[in-house]
mmCIF file of C-alpha atoms in Angstrom:
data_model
loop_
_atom_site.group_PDB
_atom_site.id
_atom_site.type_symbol
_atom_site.label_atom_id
_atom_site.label_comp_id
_atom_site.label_asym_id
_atom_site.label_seq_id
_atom_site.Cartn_x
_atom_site.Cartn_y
_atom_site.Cartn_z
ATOM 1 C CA UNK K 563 -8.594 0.148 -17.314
ATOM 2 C CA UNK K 564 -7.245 3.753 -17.150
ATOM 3 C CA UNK K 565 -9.642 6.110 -15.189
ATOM 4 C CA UNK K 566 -8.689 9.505 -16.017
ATOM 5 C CA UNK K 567 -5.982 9.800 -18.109
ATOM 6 C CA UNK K 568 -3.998 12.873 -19.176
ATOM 7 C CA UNK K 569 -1.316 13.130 -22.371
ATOM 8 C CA UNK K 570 1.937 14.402 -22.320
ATOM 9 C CA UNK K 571 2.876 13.039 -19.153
ATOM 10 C CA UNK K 572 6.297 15.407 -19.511
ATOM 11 C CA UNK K 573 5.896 18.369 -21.359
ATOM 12 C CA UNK K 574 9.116 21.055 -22.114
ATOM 13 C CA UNK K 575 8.549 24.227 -24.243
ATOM 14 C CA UNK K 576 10.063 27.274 -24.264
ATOM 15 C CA UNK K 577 8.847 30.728 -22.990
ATOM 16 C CA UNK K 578 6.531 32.304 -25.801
ATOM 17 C CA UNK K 579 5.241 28.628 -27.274
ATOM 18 C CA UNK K 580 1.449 27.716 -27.929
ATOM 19 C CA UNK K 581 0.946 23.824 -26.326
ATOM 20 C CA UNK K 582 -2.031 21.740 -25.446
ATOM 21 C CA UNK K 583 -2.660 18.647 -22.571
ATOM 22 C CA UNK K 584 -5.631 16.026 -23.179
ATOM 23 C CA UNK K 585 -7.376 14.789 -20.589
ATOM 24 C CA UNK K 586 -10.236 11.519 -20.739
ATOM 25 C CA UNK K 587 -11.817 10.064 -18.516
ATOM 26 C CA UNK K 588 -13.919 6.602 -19.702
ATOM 27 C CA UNK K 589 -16.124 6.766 -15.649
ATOM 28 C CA UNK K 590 -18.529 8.142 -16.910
ATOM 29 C CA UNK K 591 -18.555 11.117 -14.865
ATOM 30 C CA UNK K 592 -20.385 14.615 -15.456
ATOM 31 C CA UNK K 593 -17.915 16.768 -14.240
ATOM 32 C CA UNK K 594 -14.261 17.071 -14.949
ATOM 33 C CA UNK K 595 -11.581 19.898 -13.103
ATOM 34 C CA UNK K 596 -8.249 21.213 -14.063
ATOM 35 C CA UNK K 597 -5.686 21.478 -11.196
ATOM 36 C CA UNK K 598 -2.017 23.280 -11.129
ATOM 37 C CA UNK K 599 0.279 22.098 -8.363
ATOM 38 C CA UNK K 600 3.018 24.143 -7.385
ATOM 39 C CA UNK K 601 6.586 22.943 -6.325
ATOM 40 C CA UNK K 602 5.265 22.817 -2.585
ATOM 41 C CA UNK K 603 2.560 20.979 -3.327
ATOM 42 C CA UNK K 604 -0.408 23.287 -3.193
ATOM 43 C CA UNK K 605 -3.640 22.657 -5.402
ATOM 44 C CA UNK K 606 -5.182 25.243 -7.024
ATOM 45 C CA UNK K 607 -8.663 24.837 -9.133
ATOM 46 C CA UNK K 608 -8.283 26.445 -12.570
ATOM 47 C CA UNK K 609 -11.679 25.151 -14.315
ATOM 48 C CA UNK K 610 -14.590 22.903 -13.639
ATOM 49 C CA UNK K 611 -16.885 21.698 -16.814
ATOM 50 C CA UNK K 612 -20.174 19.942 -16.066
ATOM 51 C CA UNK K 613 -21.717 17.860 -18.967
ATOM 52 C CA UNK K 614 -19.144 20.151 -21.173
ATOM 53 C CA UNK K 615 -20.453 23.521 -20.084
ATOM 54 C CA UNK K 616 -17.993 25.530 -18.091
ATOM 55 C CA UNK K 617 -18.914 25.708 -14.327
ATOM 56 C CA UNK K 618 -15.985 27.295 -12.831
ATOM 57 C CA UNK K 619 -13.415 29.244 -13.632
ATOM 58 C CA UNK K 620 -11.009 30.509 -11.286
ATOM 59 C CA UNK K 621 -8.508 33.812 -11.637
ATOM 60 C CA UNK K 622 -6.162 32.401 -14.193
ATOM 61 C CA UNK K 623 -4.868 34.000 -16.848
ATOM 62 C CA UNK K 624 -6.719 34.068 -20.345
ATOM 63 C CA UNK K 625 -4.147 32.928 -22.103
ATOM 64 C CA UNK K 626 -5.588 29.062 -20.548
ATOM 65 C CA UNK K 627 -8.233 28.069 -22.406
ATOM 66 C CA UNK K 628 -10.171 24.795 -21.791
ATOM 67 C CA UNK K 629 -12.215 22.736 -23.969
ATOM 68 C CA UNK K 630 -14.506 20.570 -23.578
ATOM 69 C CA UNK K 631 -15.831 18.351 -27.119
ATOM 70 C CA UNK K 632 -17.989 15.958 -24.899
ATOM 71 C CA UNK K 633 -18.151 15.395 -21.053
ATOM 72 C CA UNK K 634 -15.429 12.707 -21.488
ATOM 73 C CA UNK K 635 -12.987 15.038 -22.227
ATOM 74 C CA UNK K 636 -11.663 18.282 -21.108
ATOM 75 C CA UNK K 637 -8.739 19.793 -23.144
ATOM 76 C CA UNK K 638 -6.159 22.796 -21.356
ATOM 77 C CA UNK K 639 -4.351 24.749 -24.234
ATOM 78 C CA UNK K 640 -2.044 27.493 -22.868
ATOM 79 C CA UNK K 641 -0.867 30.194 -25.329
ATOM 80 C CA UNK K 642 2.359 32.547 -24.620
ATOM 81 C CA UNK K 643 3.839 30.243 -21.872
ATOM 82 C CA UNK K 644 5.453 32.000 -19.245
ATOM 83 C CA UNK K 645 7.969 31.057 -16.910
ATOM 84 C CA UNK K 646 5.755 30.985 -13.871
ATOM 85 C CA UNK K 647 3.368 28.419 -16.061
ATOM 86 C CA UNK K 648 6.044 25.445 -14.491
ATOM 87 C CA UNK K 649 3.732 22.988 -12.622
ATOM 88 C CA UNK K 650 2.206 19.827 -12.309
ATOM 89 C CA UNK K 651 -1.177 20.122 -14.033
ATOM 90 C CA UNK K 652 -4.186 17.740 -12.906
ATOM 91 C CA UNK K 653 -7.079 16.488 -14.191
ATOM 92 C CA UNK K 654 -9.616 15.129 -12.621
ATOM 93 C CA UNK K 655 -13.323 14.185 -12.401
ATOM 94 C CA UNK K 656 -16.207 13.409 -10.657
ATOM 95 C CA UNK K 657 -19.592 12.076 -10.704
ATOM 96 C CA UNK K 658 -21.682 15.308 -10.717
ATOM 97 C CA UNK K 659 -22.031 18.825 -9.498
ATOM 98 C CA UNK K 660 -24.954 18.044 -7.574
ATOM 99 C CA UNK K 661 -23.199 14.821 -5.455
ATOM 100 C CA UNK K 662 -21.023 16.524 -2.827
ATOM 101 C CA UNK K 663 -20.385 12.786 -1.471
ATOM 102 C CA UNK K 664 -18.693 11.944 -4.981
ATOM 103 C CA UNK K 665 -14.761 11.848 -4.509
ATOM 104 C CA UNK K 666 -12.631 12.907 -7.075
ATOM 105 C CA UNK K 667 -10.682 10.385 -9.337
ATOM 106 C CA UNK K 668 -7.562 12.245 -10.472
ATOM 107 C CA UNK K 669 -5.055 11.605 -13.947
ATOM 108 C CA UNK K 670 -1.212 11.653 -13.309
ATOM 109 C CA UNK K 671 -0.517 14.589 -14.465
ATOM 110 C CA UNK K 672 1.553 16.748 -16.676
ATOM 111 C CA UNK K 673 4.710 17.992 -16.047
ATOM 112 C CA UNK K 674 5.073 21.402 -17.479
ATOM 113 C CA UNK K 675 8.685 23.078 -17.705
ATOM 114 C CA UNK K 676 9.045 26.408 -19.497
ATOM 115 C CA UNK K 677 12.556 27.722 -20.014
ATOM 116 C CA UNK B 1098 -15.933 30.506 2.454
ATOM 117 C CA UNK B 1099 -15.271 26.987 2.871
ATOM 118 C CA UNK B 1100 -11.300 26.185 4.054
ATOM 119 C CA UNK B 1101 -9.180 23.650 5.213
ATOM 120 C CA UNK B 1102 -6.101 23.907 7.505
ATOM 121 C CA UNK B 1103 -3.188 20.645 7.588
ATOM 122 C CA UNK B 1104 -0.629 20.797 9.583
ATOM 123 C CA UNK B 1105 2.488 21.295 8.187
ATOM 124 C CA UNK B 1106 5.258 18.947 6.822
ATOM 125 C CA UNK B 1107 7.322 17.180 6.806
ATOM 126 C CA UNK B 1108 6.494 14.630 9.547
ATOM 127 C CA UNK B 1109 9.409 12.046 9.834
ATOM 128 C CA UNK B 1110 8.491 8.579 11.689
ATOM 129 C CA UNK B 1111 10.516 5.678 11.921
ATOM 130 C CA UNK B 1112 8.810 2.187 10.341
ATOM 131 C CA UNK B 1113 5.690 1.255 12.825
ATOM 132 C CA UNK B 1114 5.182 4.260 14.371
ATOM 133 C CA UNK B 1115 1.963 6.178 15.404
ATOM 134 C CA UNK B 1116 0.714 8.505 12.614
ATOM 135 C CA UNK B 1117 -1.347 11.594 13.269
ATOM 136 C CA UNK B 1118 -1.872 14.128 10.644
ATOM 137 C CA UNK B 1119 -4.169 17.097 12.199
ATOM 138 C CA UNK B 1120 -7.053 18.420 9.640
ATOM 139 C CA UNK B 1121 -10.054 21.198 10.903
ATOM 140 C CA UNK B 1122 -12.412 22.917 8.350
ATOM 141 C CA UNK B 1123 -14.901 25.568 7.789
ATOM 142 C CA UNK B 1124 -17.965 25.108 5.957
ATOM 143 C CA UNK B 1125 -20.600 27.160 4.982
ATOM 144 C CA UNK B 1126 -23.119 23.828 4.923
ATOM 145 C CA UNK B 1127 -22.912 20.472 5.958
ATOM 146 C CA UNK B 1128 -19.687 18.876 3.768
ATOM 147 C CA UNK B 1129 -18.666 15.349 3.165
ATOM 148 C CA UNK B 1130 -14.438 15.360 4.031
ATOM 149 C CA UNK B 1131 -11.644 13.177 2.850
ATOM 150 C CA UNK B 1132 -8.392 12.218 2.453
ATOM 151 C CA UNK B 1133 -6.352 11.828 -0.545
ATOM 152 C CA UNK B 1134 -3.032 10.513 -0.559
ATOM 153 C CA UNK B 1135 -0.519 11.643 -3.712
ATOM 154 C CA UNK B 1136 2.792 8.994 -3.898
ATOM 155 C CA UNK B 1137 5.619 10.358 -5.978
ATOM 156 C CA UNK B 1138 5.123 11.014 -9.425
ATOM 157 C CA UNK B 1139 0.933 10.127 -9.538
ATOM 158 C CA UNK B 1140 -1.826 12.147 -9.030
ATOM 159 C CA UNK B 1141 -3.907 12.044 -5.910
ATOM 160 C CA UNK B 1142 -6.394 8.999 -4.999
ATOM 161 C CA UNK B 1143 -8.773 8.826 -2.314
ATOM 162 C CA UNK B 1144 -7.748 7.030 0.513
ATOM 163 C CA UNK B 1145 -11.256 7.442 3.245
ATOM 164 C CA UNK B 1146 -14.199 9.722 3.160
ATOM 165 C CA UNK B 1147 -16.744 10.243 5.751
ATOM 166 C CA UNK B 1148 -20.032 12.090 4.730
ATOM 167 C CA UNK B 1149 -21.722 12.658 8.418
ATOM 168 C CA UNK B 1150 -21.015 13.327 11.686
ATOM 169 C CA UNK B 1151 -19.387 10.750 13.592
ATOM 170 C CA UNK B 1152 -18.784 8.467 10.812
ATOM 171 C CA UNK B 1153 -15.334 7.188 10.925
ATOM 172 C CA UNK B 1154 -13.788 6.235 7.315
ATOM 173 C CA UNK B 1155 -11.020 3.607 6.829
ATOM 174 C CA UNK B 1156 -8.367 2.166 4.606
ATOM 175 C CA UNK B 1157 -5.034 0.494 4.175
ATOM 176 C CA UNK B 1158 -4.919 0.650 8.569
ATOM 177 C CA UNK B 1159 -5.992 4.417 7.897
ATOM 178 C CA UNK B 1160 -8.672 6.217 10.113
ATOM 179 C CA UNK B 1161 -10.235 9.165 10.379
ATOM 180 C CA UNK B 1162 -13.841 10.222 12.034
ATOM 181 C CA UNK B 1163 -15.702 13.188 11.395
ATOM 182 C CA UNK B 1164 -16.016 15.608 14.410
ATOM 183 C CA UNK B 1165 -18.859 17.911 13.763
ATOM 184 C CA UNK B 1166 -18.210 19.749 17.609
ATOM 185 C CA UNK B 1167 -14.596 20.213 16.631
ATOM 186 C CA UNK B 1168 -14.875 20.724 12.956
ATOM 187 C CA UNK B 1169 -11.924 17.863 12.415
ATOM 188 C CA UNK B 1170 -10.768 15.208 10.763
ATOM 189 C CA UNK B 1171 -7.357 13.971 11.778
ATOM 190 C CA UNK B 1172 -5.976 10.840 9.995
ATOM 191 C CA UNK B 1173 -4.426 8.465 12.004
ATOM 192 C CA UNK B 1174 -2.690 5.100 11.603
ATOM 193 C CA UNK B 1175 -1.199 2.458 14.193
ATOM 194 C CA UNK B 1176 1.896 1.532 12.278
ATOM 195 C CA UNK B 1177 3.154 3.428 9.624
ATOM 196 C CA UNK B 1178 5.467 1.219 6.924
ATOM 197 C CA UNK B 1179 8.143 2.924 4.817
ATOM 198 C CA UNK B 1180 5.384 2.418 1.841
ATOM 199 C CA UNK B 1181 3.178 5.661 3.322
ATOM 200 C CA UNK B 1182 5.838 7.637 2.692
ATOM 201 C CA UNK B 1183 3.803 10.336 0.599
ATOM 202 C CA UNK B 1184 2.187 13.609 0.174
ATOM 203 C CA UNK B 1185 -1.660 13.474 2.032
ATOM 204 C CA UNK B 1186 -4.748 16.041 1.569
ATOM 205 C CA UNK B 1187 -7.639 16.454 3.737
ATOM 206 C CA UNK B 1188 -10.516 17.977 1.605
ATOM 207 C CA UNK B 1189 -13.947 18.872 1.399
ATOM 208 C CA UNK B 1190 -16.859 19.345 -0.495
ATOM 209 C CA UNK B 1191 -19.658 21.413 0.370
ATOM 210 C CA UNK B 1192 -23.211 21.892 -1.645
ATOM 211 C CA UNK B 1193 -24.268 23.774 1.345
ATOM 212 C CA UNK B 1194 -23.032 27.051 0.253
ATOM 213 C CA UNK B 1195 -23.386 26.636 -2.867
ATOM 214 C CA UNK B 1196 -19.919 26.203 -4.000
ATOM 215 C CA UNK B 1197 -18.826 24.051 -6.157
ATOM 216 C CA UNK B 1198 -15.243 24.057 -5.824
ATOM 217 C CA UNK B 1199 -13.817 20.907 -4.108
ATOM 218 C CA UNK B 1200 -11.466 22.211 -1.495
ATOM 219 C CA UNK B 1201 -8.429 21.116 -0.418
ATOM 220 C CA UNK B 1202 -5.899 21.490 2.025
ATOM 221 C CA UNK B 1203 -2.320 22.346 1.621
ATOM 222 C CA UNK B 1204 -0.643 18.803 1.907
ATOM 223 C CA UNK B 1205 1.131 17.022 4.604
ATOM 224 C CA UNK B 1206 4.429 15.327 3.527
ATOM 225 C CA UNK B 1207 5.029 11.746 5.306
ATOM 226 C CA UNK B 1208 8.494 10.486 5.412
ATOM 227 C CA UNK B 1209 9.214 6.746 7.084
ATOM 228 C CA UNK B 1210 12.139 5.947 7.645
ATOM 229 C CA UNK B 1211 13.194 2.265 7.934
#
């Protein structure tokens, strides 16, 4: 009965590499986010897709790219990982752009260590 | 733009004491607000939400009631259990002015002691 649900849940590469997280959500939502989370906890929006059509996209580097195949899934492949890539990286989603009242139902994230 | 301001952490309470996390915000329209609450190792989960003035969300013994005149929404809880112990977010999301972009606040770390 998984809500949003995100794969690797660890992830260690070194600096240079190419690697990809997966992200589903089976609620039915329109809209799905990508998060990073620093080591003090602070959230920071990356990307926003709405019905797989990218909605927001926030300073970050282009070497993130996100996909979206259908509105149940939005994909985060990061190319020439850098040191400072290290964080927790959510997903999450939502019922739709339009419903400021919807809350946010969030995966468990992905650790990501670069060394 | 829209913002929101926690206080900071850590806040350290013994087992069954009073809770009070502070939260204000500025919004460019009229946002629903809420409080997510992130245990070790998970992602965040919604704990309350209030979408208009006044209304006062609850869960799990939590409160918290949206003050339009102040702009707050502090959570609060009678008796905190060693079980709280976690990392909370006020938040809010505003169609108002026309952003999209859920925002959050920085995090408040709870630590209970028994």
């Amino acid at each position: 009965d998984t809500a949003v649900s995100q794969t690797p849940k660890y992830l260690v590469t070194q600096m240079g590499n190419d690697k990809s997280i997966k992200c589903e959500q089976n609620l039915g939502h329109d809209t799905m986010y990508w998060y990073k989370q620093d080591s003090k906890k602070f959230l920071k929006i990356m990307f926003s897709y709405n019905n797989k059509e990218l909605i927001i996209n926030e300073t970050v580097p282009n070497r993130f790219s996100p996909k979206s195949p259908d509105k149940a899934h939005l994909n985060l492949h990061i190319n020439s990982l850098e040191l400072g890539d290290s964080a927790v990286y959510f997903c999450a989603s939502s019922q739709g752009l339009g419903d400021s009242n919807s809350p946010l139902h969030f995966g468990n994230g992905t650790r990501l260590t670069v060394t | 733009g829209d913002s929101v301001t926690q206080m900071e952490g850590p806040v350290t309470l013994s087992e069954e004491a009073f809770l009070t996390i502070n939260c204000t915000y500025t919004a460019t329209g009229y946002p629903s607000l809420f409080w997510y609450v992130q245990y070790p190792g998970e992602g965040l989960q919604l704990l309350l939400k209030a979408t208009k003035a006044d209304d006062k969300g609850s869960n799990k013994g939590f409160e918290a009631t949206y003050r339009k005149e102040t702009t707050s929404f502090h959570l609060e809880k009678g008796s905190v259990q060693v079980s709280d112990s976690a990392v909370y977010f006020c938040a809010l999301s505003d169609q108002g002015g026309g952003s999209y972009i859920p925002t959050f606040g920085r995090g408040t770390s709870l630590i209970v002691h028994p």
